[in-house]
PDB file of C-alpha atoms and ligand atoms in Angstrom:
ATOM      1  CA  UNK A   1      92.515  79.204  79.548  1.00 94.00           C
ATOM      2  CA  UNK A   2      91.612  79.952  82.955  1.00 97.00           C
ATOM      3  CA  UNK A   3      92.073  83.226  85.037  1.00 98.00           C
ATOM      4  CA  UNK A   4      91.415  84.469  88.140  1.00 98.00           C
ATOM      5  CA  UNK A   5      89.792  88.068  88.352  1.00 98.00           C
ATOM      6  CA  UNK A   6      89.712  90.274  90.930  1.00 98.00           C
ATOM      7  CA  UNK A   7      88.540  93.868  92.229  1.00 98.00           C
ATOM      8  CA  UNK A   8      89.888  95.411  94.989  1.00 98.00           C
ATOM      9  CA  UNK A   9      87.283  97.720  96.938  1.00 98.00           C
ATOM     10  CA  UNK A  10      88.538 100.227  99.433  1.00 98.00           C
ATOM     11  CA  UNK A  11      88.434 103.564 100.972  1.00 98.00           C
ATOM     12  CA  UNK A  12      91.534 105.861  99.680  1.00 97.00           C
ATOM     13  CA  UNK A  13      92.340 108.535 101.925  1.00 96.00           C
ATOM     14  CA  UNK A  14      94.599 111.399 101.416  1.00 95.00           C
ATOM     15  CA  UNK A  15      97.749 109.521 103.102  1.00 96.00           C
ATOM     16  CA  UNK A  16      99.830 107.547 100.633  1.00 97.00           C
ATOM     17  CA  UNK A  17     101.225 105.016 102.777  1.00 98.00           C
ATOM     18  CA  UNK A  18      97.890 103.971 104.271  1.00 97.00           C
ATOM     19  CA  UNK A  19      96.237 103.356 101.432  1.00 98.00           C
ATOM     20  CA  UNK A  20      99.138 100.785 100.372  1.00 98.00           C
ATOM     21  CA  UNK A  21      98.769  99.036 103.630  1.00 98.00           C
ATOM     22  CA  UNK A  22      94.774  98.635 102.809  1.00 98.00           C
ATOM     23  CA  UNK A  23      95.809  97.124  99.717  1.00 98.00           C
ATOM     24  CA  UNK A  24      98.782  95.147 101.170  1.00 98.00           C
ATOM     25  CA  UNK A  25      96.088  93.577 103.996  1.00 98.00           C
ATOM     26  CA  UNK A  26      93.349  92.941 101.050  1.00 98.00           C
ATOM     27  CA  UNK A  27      95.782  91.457  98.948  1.00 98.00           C
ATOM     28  CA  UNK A  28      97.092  89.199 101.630  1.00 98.00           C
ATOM     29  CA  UNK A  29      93.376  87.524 101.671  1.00 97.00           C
ATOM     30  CA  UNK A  30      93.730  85.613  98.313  1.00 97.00           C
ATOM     31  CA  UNK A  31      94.058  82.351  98.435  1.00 95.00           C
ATOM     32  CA  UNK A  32      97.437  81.175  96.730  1.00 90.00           C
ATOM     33  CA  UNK A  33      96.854  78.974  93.366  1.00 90.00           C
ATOM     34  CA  UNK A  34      98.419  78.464  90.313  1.00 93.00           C
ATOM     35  CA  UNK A  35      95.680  80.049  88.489  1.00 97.00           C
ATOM     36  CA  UNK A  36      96.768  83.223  86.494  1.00 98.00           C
ATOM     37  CA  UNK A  37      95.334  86.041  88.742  1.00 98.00           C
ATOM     38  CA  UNK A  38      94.549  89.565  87.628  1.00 98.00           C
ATOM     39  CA  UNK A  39      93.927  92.052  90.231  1.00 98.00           C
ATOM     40  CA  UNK A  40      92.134  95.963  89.400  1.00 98.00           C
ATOM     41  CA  UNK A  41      92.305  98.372  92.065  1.00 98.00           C
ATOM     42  CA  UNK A  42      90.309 101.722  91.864  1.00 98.00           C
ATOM     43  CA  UNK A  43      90.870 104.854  90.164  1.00 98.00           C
ATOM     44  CA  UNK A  44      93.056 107.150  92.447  1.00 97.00           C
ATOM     45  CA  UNK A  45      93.546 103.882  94.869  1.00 98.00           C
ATOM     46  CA  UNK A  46      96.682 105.553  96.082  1.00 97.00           C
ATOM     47  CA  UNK A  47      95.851 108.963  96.968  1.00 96.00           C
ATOM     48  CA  UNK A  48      92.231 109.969  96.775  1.00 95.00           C
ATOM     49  CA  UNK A  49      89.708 112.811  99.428  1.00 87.00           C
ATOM     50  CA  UNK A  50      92.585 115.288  99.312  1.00 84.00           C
ATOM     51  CA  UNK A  51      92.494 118.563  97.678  1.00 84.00           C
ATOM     52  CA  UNK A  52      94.360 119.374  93.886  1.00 81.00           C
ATOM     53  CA  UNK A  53      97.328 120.426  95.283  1.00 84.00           C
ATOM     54  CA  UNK A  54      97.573 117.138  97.046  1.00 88.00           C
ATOM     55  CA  UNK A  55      97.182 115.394  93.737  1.00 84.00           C
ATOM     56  CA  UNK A  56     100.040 117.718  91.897  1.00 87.00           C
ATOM     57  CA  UNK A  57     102.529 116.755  94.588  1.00 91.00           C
ATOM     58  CA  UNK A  58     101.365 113.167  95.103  1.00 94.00           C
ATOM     59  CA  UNK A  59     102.004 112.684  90.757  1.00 94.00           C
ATOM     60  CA  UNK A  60     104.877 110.847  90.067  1.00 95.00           C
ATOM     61  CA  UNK A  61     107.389 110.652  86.947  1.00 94.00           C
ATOM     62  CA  UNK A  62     107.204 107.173  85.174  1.00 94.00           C
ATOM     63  CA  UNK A  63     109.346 104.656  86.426  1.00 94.00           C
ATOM     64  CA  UNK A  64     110.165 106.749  89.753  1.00 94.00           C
ATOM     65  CA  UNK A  65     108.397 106.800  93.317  1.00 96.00           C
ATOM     66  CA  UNK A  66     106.681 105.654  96.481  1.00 98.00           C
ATOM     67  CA  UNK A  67     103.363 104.382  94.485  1.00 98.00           C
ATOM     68  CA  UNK A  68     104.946 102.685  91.389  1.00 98.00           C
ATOM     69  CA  UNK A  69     107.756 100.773  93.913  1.00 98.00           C
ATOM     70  CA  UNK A  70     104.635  99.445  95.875  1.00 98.00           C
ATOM     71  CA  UNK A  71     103.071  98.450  93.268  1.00 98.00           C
ATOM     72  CA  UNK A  72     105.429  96.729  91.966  1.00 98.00           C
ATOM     73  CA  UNK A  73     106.460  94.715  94.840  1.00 98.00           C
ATOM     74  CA  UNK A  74     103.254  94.332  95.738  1.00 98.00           C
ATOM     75  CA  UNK A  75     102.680  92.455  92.381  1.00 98.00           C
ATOM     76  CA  UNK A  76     105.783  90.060  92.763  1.00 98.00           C
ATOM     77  CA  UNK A  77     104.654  89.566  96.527  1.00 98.00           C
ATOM     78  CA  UNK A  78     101.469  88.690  95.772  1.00 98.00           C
ATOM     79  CA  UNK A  79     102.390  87.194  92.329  1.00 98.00           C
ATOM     80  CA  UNK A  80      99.798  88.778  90.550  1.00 98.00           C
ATOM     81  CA  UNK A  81      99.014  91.070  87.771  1.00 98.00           C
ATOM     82  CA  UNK A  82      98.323  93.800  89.325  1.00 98.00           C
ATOM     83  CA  UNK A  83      96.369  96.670  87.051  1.00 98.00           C
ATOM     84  CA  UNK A  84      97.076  99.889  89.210  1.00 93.00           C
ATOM     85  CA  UNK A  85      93.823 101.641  88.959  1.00 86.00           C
ATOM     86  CA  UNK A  86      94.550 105.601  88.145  1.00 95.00           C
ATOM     87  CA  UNK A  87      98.033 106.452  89.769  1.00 97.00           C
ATOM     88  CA  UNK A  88      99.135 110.416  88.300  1.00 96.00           C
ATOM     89  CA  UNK A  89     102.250 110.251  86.289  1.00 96.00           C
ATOM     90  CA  UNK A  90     103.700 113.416  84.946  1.00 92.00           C
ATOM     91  CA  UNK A  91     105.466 114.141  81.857  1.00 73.00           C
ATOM     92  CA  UNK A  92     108.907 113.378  81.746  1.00 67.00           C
ATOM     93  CA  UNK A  93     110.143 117.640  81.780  1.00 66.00           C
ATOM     94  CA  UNK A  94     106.980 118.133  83.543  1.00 63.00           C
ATOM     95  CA  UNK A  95     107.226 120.981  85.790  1.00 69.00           C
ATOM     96  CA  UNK A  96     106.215 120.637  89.502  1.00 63.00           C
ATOM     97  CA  UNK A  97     102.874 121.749  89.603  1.00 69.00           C
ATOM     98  CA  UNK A  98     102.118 120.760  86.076  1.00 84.00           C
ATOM     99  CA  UNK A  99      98.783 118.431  84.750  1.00 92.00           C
ATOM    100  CA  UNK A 100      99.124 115.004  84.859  1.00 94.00           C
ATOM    101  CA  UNK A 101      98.191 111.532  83.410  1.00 96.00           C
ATOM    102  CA  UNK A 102      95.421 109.798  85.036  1.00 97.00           C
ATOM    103  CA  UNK A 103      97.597 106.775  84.033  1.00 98.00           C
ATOM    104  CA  UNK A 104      96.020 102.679  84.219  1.00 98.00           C
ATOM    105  CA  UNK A 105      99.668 101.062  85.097  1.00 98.00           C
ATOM    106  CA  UNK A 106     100.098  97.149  84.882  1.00 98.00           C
ATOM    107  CA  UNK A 107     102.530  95.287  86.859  1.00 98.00           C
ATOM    108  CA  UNK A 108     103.338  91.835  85.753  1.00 98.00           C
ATOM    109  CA  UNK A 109     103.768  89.052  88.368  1.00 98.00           C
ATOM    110  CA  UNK A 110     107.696  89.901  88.178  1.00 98.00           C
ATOM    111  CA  UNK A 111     106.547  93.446  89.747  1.00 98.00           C
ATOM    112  CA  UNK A 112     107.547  94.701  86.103  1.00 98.00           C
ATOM    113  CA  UNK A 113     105.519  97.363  84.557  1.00 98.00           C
ATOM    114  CA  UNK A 114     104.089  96.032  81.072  1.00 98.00           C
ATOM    115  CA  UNK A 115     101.172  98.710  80.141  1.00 98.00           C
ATOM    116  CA  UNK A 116      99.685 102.076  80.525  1.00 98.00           C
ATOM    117  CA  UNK A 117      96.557 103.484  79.732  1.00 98.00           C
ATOM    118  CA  UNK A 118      96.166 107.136  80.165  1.00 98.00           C
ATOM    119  CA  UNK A 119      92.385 108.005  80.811  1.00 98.00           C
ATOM    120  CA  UNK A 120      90.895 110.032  78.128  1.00 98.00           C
ATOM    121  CA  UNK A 121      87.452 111.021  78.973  1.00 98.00           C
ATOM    122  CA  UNK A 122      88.070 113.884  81.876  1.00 97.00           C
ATOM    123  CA  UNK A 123      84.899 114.004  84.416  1.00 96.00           C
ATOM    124  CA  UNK A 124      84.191 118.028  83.870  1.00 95.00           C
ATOM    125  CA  UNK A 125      80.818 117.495  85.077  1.00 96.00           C
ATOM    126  CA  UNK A 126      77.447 118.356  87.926  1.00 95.00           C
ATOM    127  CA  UNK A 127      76.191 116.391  90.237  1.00 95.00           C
ATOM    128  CA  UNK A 128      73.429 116.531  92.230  1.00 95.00           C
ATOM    129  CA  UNK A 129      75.514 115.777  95.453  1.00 94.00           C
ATOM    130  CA  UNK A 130      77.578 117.545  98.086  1.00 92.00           C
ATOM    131  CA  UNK A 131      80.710 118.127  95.908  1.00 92.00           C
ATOM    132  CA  UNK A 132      78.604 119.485  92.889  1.00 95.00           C
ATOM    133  CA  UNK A 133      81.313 120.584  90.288  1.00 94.00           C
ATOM    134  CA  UNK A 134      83.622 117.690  89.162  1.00 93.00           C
ATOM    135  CA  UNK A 135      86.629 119.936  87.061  1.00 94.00           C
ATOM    136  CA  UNK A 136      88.795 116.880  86.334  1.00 94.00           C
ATOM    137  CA  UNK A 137      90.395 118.664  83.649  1.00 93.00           C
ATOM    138  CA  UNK A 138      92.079 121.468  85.583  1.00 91.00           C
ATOM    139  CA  UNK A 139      94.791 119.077  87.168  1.00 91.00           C
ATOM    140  CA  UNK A 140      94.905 116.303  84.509  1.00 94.00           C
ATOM    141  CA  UNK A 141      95.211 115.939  81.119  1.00 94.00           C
ATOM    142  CA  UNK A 142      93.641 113.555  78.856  1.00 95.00           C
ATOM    143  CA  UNK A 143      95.144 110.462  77.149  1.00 96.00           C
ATOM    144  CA  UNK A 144      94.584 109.509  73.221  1.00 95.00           C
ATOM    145  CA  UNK A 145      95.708 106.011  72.891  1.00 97.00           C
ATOM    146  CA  UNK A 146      93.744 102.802  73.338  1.00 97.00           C
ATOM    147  CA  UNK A 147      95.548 100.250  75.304  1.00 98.00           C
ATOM    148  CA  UNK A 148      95.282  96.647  75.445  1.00 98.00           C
ATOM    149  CA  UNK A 149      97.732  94.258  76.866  1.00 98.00           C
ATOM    150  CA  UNK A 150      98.630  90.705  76.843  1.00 98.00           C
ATOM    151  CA  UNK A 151      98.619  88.586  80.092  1.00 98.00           C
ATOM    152  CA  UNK A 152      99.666  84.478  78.501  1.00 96.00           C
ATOM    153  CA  UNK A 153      97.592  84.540  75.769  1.00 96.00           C
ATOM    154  CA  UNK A 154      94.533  86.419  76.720  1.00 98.00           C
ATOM    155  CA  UNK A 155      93.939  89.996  75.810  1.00 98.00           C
ATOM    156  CA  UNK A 156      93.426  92.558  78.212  1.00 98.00           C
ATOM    157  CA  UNK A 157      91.993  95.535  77.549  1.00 98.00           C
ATOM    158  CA  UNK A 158      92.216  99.173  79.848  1.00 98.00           C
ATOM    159  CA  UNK A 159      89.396 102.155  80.907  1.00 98.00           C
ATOM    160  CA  UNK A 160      88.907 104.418  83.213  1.00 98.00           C
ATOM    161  CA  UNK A 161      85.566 105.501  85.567  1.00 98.00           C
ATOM    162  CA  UNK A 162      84.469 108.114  83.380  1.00 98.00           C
ATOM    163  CA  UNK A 163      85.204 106.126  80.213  1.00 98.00           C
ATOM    164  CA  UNK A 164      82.392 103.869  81.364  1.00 98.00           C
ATOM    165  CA  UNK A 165      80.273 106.264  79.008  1.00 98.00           C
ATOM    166  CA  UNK A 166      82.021 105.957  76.189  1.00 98.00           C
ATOM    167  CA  UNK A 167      80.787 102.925  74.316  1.00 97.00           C
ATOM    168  CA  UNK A 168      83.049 103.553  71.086  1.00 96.00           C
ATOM    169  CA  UNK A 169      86.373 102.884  73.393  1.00 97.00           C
ATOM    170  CA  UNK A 170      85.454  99.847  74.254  1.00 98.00           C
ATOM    171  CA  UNK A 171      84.047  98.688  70.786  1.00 96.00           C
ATOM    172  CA  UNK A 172      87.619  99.742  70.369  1.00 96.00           C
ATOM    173  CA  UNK A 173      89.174  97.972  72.718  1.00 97.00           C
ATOM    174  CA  UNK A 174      87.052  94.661  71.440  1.00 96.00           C
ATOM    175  CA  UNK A 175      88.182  95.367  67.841  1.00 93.00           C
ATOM    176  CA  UNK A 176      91.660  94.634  69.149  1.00 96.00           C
ATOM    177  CA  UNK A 177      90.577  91.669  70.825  1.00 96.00           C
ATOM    178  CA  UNK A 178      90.169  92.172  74.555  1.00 98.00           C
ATOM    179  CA  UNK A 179      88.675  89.234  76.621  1.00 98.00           C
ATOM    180  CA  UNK A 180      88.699  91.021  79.897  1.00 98.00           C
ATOM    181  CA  UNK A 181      88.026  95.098  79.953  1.00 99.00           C
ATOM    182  CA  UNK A 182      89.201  96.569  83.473  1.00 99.00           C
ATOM    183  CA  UNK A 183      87.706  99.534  84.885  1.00 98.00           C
ATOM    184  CA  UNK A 184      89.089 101.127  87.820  1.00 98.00           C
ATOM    185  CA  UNK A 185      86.776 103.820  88.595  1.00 98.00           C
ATOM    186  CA  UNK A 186      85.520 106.426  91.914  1.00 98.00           C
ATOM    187  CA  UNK A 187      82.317 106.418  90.568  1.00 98.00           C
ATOM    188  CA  UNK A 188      80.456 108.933  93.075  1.00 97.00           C
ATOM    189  CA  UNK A 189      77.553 107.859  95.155  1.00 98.00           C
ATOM    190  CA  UNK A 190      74.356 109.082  93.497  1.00 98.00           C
ATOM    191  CA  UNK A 191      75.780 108.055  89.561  1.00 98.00           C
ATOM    192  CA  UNK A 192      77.081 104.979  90.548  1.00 98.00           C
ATOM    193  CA  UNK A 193      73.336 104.076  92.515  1.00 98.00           C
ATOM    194  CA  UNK A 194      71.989 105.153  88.963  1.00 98.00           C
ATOM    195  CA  UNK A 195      74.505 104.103  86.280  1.00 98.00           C
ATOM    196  CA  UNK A 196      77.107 101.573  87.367  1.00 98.00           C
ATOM    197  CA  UNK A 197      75.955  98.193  87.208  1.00 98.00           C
ATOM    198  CA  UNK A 198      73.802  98.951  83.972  1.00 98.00           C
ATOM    199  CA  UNK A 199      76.600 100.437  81.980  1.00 98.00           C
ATOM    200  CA  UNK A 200      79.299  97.521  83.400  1.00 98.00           C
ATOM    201  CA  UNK A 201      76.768  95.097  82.229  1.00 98.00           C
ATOM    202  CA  UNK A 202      75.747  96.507  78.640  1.00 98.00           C
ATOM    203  CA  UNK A 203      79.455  96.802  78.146  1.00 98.00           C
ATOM    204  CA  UNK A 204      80.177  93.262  78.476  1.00 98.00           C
ATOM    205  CA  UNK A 205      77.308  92.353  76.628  1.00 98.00           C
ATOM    206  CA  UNK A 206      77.759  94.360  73.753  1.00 97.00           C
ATOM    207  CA  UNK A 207      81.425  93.606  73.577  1.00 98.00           C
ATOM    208  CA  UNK A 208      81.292  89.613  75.022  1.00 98.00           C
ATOM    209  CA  UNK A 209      83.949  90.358  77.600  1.00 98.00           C
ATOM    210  CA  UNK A 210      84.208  89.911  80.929  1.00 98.00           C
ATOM    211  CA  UNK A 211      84.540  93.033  83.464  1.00 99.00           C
ATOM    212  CA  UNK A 212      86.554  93.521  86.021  1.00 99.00           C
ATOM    213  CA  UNK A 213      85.049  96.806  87.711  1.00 98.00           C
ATOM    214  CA  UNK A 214      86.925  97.921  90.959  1.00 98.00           C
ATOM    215  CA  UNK A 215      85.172 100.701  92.420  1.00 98.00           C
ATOM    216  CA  UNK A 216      85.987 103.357  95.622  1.00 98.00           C
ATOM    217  CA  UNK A 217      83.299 102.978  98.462  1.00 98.00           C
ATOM    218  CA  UNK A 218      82.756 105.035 101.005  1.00 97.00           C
ATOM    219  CA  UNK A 219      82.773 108.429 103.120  1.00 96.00           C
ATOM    220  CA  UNK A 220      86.591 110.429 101.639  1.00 94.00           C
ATOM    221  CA  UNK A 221      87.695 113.257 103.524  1.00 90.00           C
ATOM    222  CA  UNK A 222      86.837 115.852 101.414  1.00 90.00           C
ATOM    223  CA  UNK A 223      83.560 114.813 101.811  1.00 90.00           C
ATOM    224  CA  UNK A 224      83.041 112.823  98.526  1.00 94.00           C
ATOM    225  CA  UNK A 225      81.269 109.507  98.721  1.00 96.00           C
ATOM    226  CA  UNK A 226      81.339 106.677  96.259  1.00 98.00           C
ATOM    227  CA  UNK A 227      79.441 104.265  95.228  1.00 98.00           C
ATOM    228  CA  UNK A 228      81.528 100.380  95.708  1.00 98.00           C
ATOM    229  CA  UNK A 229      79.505  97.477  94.231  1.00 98.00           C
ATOM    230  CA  UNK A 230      83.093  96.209  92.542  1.00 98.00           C
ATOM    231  CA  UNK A 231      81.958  93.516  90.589  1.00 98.00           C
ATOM    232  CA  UNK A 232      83.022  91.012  88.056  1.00 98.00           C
ATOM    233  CA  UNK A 233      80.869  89.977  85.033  1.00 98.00           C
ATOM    234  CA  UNK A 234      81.136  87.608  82.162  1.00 98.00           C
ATOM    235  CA  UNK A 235      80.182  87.974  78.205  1.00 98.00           C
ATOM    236  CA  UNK A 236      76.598  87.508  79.039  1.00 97.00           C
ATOM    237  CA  UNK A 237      76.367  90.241  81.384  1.00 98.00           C
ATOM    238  CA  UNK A 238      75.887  88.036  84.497  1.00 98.00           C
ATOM    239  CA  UNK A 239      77.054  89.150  87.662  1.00 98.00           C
ATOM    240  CA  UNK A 240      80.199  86.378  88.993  1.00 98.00           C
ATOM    241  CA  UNK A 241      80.813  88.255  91.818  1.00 98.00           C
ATOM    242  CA  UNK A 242      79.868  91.664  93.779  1.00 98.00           C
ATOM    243  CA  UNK A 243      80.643  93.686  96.987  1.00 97.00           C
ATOM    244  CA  UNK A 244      78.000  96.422  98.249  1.00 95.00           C
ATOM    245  CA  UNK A 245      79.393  99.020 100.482  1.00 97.00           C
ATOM    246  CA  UNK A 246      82.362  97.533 102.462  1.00 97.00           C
ATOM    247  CA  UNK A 247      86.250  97.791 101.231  1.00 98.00           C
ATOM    248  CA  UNK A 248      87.280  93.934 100.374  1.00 98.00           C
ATOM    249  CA  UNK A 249      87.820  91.755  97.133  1.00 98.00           C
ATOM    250  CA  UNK A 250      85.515  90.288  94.740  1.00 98.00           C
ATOM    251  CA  UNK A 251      87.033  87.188  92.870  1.00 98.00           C
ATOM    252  CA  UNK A 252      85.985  85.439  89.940  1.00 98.00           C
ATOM    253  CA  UNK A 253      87.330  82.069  88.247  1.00 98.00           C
ATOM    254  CA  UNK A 254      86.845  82.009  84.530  1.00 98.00           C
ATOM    255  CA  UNK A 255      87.318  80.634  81.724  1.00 98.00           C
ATOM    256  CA  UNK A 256      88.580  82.741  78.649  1.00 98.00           C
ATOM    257  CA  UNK A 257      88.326  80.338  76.096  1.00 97.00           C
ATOM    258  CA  UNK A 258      84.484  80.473  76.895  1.00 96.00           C
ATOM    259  CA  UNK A 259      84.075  83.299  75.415  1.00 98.00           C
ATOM    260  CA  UNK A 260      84.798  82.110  71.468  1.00 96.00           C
ATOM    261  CA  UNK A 261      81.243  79.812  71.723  1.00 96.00           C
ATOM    262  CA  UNK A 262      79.495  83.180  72.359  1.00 97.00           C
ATOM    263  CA  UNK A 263      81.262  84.813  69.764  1.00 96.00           C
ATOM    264  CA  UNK A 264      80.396  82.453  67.517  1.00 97.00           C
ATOM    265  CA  UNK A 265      76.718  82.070  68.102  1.00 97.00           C
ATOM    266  CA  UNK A 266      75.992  85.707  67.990  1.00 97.00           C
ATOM    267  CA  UNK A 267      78.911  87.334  66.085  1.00 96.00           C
ATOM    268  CA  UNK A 268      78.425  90.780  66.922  1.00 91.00           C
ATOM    269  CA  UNK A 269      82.032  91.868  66.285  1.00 89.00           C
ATOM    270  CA  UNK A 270      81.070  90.943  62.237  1.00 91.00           C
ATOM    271  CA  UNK A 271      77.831  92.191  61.545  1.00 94.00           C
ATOM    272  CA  UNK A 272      79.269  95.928  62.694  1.00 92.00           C
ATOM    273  CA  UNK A 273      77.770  98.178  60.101  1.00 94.00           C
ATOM    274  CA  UNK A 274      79.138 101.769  61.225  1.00 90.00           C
ATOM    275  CA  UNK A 275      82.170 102.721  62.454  1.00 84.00           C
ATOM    276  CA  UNK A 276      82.398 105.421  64.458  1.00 80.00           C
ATOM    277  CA  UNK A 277      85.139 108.542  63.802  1.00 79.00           C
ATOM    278  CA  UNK A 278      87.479 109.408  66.014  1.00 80.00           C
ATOM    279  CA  UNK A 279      88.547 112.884  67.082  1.00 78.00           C
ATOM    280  CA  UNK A 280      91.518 112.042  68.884  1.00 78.00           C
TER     281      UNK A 280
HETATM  282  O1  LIG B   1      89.772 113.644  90.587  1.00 88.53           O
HETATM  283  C1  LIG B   1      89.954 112.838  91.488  1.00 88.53           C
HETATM  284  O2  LIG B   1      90.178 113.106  92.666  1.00 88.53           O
HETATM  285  C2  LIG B   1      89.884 111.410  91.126  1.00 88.53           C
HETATM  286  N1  LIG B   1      89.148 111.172  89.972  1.00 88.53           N
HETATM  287  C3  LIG B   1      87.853 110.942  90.014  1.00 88.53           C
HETATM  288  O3  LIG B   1      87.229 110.842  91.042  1.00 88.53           O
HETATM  289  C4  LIG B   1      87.195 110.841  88.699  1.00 88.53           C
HETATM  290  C5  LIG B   1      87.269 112.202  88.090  1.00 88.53           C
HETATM  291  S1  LIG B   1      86.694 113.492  89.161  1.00 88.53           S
HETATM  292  N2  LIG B   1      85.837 110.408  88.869  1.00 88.53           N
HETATM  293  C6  LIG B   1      85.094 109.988  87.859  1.00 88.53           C
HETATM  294  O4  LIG B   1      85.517 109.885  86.709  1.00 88.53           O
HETATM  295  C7  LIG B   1      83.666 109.628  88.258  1.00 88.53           C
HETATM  296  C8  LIG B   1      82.779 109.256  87.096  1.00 88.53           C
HETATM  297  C9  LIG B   1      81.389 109.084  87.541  1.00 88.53           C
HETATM  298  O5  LIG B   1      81.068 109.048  88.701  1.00 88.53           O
HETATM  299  C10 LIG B   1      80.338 108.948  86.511  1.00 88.53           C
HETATM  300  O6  LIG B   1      80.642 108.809  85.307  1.00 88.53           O
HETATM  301  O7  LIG B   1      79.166 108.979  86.907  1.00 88.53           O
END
């Protein structure tokens, strides 16, 4: 079974509506074919360089508002999956200024919404850069269920950024079968020029998936700055595609069924000998 995968690089700003138009213009780039495509934007693609009170009132409740309408006609436009990096839903009798989900939401090519993944590793953490503190955890709270979804018969499995450091999630996510793990992310400048590209690889390696990792790039207005190289890489950890430090797509052809001959040599998934406990 073939797919097409893609990851959507760009520069979120504070303003809503321009950040749809970025993705509108990247999205209008692909080529049309009759290919299965699956597209990952980045984590906080919609609204991202504003301050936590901009994130409160940018969070929407499922099923209603500006971000989850464009997404979804921007799926059935497009006629792709589109896997909506982090957009932040709130609870249903959320109050205003309540936490919210940093919530993964899939849009089939009918622009209907078929998954969400709430992150669940929260980036409370220093780094040596400009911003210093990263307090995730004061506006949003954390998820506790694995997701994976199905897109015609292949398996498709969610994380977010952060989660990137989690190895037992996505030994999680391959117990359940995924042949694609996506991972939106705003992976900051001086982690990402350490960590990314080693921990994207050793995840598809260790798990024989292919990764679809769609990162922020750039200067935000707050003055963070992320890291970019988006990239997609197959089961053996080679890189199909990559972007360095400009917004724009990265696009990958592949073939799922590829992935059972690797499984089958080296059948990781089977000789497991501990399984690790979860505290969720
Ligand atoms: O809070 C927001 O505005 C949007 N969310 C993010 O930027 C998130 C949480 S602060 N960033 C990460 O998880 C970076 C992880 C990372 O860089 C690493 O693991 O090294």
């Amino acid at each position: 079974m073939k797919l097409r995968l893609v990851a959507l690089q760009m520069t979120s700003g504070p303003d809503v509506e321009q950040n749809i138009q970025q993705v509108e213009f990247l999205l209008s780039q692909l080529t049309l074919c009759d290919t299965p495509t699956l597209v990952v934007l980045p984590e906080c693609w919609a609204c991202f360089g504003g301050n936590e009170q901009l994130q409160l009132q940018t969070a929407e409740i499922l099923g209603v508002g500006q971000i989850q309408h464009a997404m979804s006609q921007l799926a059935a436009k497009f006629k792709v999956w589109l896997v909506g990096g982090s957009v932040p839903i709130k609870g249903q009798s959320a109050q205003p200024q309540s936490k919210f989900y940093a919530a993964s939401l899939v849009y089939n090519p009918h622009g209907q919404c078929v998954a969400q993944y709430n992150k669940i590793h929260l980036f409370d953490v220093e780094v040596a850069d400009k911003t210093g503190s990263y307090q995730e955890s004061l506006y949003t709270r954390a998820g506790a269920d694995i997701v994976t979804f199905d897109l015609q018969g292949a398996k498709i499995g969610l994380a977010i950024c952060y989660d990137l450091r989690f190895p037992e999630l996505f030994r999680a996510l391959q117990a359940q079968g995924a042949d694609v793990i996506c991972v939106p992310s705003a992976f900051t400048y001086v982690t990402g020029q350490a960590h990314w590209q080693i921990l994207n690889q050793a995840r598809a390696i260790e798990n024989q998936c292919f990764m679809v990792a769609a990162n922020q790039v750039g200067q935000h207005n707050n003055g963070r700055e992320t890291w970019g190289h988006s990239m997609v890489i197959d089961a053996w950890g080679e890189l199909l595609d990559i972007r360095g430090s400009q917004p724009g797509l990265v696009i990958a052809e592949v073939d799922i069924t590829s992935l059972q001959q690797i499984r089958a040599k080296m059948p990781n998934l089977q000789h497991r000998k501990i399984q690790v406990a979860s505290s969720l």
